mmCIF file of C-alpha atoms in Angstrom:
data_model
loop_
_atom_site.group_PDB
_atom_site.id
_atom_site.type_symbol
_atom_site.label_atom_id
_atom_site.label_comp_id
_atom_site.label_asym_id
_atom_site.label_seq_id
_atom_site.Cartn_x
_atom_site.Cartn_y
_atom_site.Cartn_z
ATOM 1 C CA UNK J 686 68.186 75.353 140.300
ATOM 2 C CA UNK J 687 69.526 79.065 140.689
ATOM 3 C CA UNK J 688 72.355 79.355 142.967
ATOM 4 C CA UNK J 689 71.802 81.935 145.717
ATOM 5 C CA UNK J 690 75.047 83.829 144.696
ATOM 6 C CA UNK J 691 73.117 84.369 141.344
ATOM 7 C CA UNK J 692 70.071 85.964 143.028
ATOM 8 C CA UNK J 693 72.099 87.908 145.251
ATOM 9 C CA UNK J 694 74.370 89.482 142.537
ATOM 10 C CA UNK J 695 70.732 90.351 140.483
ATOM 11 C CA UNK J 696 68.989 92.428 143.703
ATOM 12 C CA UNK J 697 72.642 93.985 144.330
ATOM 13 C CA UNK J 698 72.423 95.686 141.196
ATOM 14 C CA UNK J 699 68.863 97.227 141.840
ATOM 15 C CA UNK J 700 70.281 98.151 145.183
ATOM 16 C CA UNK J 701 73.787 100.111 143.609
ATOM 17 C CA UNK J 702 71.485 101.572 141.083
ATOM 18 C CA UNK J 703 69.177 102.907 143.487
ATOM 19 C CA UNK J 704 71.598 104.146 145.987
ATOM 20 C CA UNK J 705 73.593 106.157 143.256
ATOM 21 C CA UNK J 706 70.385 107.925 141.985
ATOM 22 C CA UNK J 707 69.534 109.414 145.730
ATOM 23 C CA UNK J 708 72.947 109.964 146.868
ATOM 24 C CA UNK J 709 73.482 111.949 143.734
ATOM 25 C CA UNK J 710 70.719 113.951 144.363
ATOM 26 C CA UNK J 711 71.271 114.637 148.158
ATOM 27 C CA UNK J 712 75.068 115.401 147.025
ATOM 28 C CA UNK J 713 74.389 118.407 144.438
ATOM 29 C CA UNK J 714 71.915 119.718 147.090
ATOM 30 C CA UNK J 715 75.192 120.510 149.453
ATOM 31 C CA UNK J 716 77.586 123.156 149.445
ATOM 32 C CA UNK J 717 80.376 121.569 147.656
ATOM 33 C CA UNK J 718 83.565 120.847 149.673
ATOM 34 C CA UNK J 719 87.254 121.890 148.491
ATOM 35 C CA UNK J 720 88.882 119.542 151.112
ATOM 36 C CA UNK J 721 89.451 115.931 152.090
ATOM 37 C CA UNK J 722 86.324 116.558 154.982
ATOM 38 C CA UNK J 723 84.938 113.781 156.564
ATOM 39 C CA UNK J 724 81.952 116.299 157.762
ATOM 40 C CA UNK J 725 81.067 115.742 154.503
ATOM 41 C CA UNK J 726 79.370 113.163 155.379
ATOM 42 C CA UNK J 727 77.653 114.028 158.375
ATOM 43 C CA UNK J 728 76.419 117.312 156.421
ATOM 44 C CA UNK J 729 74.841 114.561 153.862
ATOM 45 C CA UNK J 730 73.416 112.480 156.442
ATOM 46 C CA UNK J 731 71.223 115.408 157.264
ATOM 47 C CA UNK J 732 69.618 114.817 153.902
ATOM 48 C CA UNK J 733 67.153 112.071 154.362
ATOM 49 C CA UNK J 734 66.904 111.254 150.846
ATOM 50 C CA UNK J 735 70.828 110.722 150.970
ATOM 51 C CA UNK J 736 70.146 108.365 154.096
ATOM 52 C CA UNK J 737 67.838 106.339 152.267
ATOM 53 C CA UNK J 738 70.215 106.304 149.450
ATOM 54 C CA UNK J 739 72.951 104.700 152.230
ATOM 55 C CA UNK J 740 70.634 102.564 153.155
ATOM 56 C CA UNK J 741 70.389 101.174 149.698
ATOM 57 C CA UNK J 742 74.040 101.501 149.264
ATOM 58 C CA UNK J 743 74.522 99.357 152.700
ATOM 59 C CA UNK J 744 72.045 96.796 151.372
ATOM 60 C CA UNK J 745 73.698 96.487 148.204
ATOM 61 C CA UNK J 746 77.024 95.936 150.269
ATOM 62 C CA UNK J 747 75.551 93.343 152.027
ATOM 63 C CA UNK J 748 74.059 91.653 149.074
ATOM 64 C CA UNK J 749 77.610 91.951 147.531
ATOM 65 C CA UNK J 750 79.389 90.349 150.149
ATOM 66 C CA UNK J 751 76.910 87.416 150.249
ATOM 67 C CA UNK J 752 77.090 87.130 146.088
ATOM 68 C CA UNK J 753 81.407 87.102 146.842
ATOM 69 C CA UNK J 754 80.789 84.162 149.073
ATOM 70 C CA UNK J 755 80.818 81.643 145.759
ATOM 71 C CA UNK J 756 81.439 84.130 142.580
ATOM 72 C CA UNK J 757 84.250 85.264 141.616
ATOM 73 C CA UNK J 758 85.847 89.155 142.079
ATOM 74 C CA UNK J 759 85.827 89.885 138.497
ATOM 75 C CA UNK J 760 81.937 89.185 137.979
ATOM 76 C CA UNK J 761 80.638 91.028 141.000
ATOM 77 C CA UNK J 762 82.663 94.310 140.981
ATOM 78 C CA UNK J 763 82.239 94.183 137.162
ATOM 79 C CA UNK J 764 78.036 93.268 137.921
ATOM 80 C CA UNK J 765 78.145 97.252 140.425
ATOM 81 C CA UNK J 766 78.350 98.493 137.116
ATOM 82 C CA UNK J 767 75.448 97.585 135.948
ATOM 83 C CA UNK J 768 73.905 99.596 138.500
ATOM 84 C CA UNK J 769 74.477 102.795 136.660
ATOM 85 C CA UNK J 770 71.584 101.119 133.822
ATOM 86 C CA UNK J 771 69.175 101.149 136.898
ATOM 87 C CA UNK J 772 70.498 104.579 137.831
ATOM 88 C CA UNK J 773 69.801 106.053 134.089
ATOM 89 C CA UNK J 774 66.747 104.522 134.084
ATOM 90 C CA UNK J 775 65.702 105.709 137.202
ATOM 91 C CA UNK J 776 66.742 109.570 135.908
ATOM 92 C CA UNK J 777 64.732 109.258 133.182
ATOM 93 C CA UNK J 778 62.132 108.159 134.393
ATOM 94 C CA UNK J 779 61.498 110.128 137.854
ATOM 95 C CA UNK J 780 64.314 113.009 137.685
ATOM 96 C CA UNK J 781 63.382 113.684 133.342
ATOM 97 C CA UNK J 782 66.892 113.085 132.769
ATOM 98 C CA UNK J 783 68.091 113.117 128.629
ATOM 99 C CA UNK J 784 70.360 110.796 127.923
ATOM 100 C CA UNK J 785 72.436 110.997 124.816
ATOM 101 C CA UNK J 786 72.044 108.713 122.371
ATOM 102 C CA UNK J 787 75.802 107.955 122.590
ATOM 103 C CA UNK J 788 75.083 107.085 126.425
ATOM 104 C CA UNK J 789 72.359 104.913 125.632
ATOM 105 C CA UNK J 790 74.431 103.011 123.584
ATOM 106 C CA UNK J 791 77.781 102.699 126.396
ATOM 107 C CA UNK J 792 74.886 101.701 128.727
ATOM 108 C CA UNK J 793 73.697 98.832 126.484
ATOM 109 C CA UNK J 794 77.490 97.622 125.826
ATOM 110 C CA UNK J 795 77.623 97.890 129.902
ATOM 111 C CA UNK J 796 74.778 95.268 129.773
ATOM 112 C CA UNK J 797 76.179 93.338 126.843
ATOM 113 C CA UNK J 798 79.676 93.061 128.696
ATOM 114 C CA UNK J 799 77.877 91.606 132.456
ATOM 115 C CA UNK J 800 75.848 89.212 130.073
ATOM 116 C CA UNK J 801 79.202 87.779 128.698
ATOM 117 C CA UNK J 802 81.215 87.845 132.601
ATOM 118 C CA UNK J 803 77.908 85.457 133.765
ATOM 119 C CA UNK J 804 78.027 83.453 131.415
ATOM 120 C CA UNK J 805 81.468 82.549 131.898
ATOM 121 C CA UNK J 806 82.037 82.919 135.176
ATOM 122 C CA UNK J 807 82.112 79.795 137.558
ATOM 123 C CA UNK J 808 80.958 79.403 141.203
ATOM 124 C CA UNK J 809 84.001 78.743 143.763
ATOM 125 C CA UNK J 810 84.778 79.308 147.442
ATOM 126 C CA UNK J 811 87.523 81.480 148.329
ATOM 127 C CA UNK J 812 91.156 80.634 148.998
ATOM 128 C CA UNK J 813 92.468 82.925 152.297
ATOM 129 C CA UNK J 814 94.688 86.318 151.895
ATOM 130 C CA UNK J 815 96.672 85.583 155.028
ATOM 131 C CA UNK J 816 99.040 88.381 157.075
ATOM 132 C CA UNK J 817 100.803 89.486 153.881
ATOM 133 C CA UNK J 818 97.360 90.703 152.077
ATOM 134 C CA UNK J 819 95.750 92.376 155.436
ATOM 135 C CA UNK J 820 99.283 94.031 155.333
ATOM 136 C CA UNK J 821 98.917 95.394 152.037
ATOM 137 C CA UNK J 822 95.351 96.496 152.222
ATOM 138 C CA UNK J 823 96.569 98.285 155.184
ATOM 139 C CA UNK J 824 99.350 100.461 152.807
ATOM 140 C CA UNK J 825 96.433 100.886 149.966
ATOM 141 C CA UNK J 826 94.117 102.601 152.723
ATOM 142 C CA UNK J 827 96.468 104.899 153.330
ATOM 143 C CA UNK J 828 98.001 105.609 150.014
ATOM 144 C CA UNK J 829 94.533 106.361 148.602
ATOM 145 C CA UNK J 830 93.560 108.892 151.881
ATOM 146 C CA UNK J 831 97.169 110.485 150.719
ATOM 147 C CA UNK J 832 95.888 110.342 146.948
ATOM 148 C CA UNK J 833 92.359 111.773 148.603
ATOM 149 C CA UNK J 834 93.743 114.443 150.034
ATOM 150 C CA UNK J 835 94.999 115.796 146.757
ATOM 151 C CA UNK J 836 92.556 114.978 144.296
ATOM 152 C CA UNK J 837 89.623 117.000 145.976
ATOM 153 C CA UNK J 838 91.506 120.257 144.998
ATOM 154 C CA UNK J 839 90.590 119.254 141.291
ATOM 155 C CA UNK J 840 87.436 120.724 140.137
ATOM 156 C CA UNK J 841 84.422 120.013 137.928
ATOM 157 C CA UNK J 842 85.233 117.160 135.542
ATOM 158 C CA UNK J 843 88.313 116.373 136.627
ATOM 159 C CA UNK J 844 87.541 116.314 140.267
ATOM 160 C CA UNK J 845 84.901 114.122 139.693
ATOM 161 C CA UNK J 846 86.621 111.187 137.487
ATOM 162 C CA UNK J 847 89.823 111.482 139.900
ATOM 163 C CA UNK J 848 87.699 111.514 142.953
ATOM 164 C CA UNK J 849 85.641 108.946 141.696
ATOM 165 C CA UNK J 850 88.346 106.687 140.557
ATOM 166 C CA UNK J 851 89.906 106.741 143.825
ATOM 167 C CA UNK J 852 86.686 105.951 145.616
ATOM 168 C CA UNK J 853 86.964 103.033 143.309
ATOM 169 C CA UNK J 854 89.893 101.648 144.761
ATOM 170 C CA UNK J 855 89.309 101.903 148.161
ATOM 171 C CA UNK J 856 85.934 99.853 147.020
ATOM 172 C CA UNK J 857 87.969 97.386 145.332
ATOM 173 C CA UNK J 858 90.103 96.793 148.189
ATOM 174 C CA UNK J 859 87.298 96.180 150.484
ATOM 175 C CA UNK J 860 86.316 93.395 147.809
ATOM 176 C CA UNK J 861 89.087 91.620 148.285
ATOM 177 C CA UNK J 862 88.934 91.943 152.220
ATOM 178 C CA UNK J 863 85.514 90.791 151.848
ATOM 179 C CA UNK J 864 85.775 87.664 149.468
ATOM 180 C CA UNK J 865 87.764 85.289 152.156
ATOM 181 C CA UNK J 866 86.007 86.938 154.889
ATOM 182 C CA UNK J 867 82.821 86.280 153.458
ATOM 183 C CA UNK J 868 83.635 82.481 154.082
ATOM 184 C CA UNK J 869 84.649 82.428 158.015
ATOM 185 C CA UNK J 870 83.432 79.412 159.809
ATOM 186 C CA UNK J 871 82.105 81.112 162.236
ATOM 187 C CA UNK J 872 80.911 84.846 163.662
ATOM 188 C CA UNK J 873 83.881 85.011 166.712
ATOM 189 C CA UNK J 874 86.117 84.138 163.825
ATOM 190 C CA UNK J 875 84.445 87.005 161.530
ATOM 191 C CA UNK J 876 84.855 89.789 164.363
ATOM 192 C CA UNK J 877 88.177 88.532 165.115
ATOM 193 C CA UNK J 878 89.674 88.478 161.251
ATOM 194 C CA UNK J 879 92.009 91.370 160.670
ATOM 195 C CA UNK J 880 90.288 91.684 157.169
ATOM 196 C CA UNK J 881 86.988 92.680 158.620
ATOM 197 C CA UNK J 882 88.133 95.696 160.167
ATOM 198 C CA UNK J 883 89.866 96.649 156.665
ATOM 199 C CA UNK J 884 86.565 96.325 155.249
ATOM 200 C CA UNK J 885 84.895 98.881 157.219
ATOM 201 C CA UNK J 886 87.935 101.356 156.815
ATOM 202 C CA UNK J 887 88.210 101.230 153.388
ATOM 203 C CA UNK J 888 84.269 101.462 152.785
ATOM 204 C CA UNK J 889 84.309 104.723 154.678
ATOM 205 C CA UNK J 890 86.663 105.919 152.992
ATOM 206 C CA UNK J 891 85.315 105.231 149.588
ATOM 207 C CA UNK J 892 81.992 106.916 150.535
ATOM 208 C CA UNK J 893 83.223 110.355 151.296
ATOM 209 C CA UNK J 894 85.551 109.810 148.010
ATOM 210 C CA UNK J 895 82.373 109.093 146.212
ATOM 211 C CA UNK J 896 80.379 112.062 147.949
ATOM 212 C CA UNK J 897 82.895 114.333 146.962
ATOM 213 C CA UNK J 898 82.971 113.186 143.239
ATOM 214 C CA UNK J 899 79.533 113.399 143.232
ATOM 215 C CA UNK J 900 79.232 117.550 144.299
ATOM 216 C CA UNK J 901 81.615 118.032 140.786
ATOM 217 C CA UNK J 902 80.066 116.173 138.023
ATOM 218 C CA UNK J 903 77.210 113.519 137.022
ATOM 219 C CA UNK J 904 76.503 110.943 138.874
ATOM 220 C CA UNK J 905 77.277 108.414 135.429
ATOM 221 C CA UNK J 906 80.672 110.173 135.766
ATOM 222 C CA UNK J 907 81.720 109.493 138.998
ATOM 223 C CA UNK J 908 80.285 106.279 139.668
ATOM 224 C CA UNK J 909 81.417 105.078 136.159
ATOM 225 C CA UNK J 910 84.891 106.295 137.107
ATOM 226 C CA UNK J 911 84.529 104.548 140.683
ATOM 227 C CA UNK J 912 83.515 101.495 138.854
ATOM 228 C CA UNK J 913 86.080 101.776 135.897
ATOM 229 C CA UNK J 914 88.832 102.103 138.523
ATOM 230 C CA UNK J 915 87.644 99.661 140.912
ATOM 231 C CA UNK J 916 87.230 96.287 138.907
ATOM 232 C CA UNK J 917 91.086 95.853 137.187
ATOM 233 C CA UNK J 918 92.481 95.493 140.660
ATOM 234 C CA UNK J 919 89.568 93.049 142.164
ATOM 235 C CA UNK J 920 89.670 91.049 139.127
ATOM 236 C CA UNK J 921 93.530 90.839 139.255
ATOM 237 C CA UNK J 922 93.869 89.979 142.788
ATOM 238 C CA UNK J 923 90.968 87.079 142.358
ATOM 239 C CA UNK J 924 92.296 85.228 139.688
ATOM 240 C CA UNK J 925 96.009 85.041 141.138
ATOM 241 C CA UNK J 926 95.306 84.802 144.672
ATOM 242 C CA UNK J 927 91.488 84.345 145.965
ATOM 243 C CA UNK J 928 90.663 81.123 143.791
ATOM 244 C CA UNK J 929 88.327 82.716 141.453
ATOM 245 C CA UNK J 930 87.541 80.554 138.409
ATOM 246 C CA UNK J 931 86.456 80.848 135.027
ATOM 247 C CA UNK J 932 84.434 78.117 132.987
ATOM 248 C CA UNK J 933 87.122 75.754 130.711
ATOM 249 C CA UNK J 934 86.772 77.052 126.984
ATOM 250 C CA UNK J 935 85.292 79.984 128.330
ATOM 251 C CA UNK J 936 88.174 82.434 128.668
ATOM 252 C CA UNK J 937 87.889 84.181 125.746
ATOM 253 C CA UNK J 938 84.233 84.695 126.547
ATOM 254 C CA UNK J 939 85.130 85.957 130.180
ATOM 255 C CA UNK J 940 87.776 88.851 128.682
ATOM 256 C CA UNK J 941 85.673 89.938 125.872
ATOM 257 C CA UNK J 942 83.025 90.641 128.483
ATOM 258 C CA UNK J 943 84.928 92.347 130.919
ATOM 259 C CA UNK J 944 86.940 94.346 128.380
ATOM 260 C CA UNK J 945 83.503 95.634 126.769
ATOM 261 C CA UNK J 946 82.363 96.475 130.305
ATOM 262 C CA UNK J 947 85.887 98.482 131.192
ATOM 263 C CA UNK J 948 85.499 100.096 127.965
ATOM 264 C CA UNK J 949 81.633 101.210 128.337
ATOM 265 C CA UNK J 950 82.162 102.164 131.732
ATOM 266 C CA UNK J 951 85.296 104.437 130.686
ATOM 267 C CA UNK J 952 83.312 105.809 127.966
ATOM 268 C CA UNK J 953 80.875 106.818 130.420
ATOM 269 C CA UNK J 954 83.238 108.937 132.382
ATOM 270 C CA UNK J 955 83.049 111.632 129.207
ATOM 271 C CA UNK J 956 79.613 112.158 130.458
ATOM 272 C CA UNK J 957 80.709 114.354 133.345
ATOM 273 C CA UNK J 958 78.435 117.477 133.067
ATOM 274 C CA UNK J 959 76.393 117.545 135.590
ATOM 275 C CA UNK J 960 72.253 116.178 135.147
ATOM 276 C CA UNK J 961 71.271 119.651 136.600
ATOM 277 C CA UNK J 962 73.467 122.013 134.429
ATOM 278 C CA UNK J 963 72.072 119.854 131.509
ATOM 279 C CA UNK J 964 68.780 121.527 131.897
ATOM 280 C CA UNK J 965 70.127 124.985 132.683
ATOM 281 C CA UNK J 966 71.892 124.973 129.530
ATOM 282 C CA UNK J 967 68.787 123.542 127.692
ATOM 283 C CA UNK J 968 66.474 126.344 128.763
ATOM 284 C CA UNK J 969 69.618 129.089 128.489
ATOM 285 C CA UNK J 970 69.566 127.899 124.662
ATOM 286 C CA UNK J 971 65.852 127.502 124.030
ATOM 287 C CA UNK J 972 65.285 131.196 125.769
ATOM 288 C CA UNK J 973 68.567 132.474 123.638
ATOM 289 C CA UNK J 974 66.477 130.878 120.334
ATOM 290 C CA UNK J 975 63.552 132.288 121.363
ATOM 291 C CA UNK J 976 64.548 135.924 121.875
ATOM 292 C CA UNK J 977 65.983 135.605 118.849
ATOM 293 C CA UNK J 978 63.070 135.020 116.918
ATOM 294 C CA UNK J 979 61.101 138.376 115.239
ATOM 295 C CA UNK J 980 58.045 139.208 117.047
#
């Protein structure tokens, strides 16, 4: 019998994938934003194809936390990954995205690498963070707004992948907030748990870090940096302190999968041009060959 975890962790990664393609799309339809503006996101919220891409997102988030409930950190941040195959796919397929061939490839590796983390990964409830962790998740949140405010002065590539990384952090940290809390015995004891409000805060922050990496380069850019950024940390913190386990004889299996995925999803981050300036570029050159041509 398939454990639940197993089924949420699948429809999380249709839900990321989904989320990323509409978000993109309402993000390169705003002006784009030089400072660390949380209007941002009310300006995107008047997109409704952004909202239903938050709504995704949200589902996706809830889908996560359920999957964290009895799999480990370094499966499930490394499984939002995936998301960006549903994402390409998507582009293709609705948006006429081209994908290099060298993309296509990273993207398959992506898939090779979550194949290799579920296979070795093994189902276990989480040990608590206690005081000390809420205290330090408090010090990340704010070291990362600090880290915010700079970054979004970078522009075009480099905004993106630094903007995006970020957002990855402040993701990661609401993993770990989210893996004990996920197993509270009760919902006054949820509400009450310091860790739940350190969810929320460092979700909203990683949103308007992720809209703002989105307005400066592709969507497989930023999201691969957010994703590249944001599983080392989760993983780390899982296996030392949250009770994560891996299969006996299996270890080997367990880093060779999530190096792979690190590496594809890093890869992906050269891909930071973004989808719309691909096709501007492709007509510029086809009209260039064209005039070029005798009559």
């Amino acid at each position: 019998m398939v454990s639940s975890g197993w089924c949420f962790l699948a429809a999380m990664i249709v839900a990321y994938g989904v989320a990323n393609l509409l978000q993109s799309v309402a993000a390169a339809r705003t002006t784009v934003h030089h400072t660390f503006d949380p209007g941002l996101l009310l300006r995107l919220a008047g997109h409704r194809t952004y909202l239903v891409g938050l709504s995704c997102q949200i589902g996706g988030f809830v889908l996560a936390f359920l999957a964290r409930r009895d799999l480990p950190l370094f499966l499930v941040q490394a499984s939002v990954a995936a998301g960006l195959g549903v994402t390409a796919i998507l582009g293709v397929l609705v948006l006429k995205w081209r994908l290099p061939v060298a993309e296509v490839v990273l993207l398959a590796l992506l898939f090779a690498g979550i194949t290799a983390l579920v296979l070795s990964a093994r189902p276990a409830p989480s040990r608590q963070l206690g005081t000390g962790g809420a205290i330090a998740l408090l010090v990340a949140l704010g070291v990362i707004a600090v880290l915010g405010v700079f970054a979004v002065r970078l522009r075009g590539a480099p905004g993106s992948v630094a903007l995006g990384s970020l957002a990855g952090l402040a993701f990661s940290s609401a993993a770990v907030a989210a893996r004990p809390l996920a197993s509270a015995p009760s919902a006054e004891a949820f509400l009450a748990d310091p860790l739940f409000y350190l969810l929320i805060a460092h979700s909203i922050v990683g949103q308007l870090l992720l809209g703002l990496a989105m307005q400066r380069g592709s969507t497989t850019a930023a999201v691969a940096a957010m994703d590249a950024a944001g599983a080392v940390p989760a993983a780390i913190v899982g296996l030392l302190l949250l009770n994560d386990k891996i299969w006996p004889g299996r270890e080997w299996l367990a880093a060779a999968g999530f190096l792979v995925t690190l590496a594809a999803v890093i890869g992906l981050t050269r891909y930071a041009e973004p989808q719309q300036q691909r096709s501007v570029a492709r007509r510029r050159s086809q009209a260039m060959v064209a005039a070029g041509r005798p009559g």
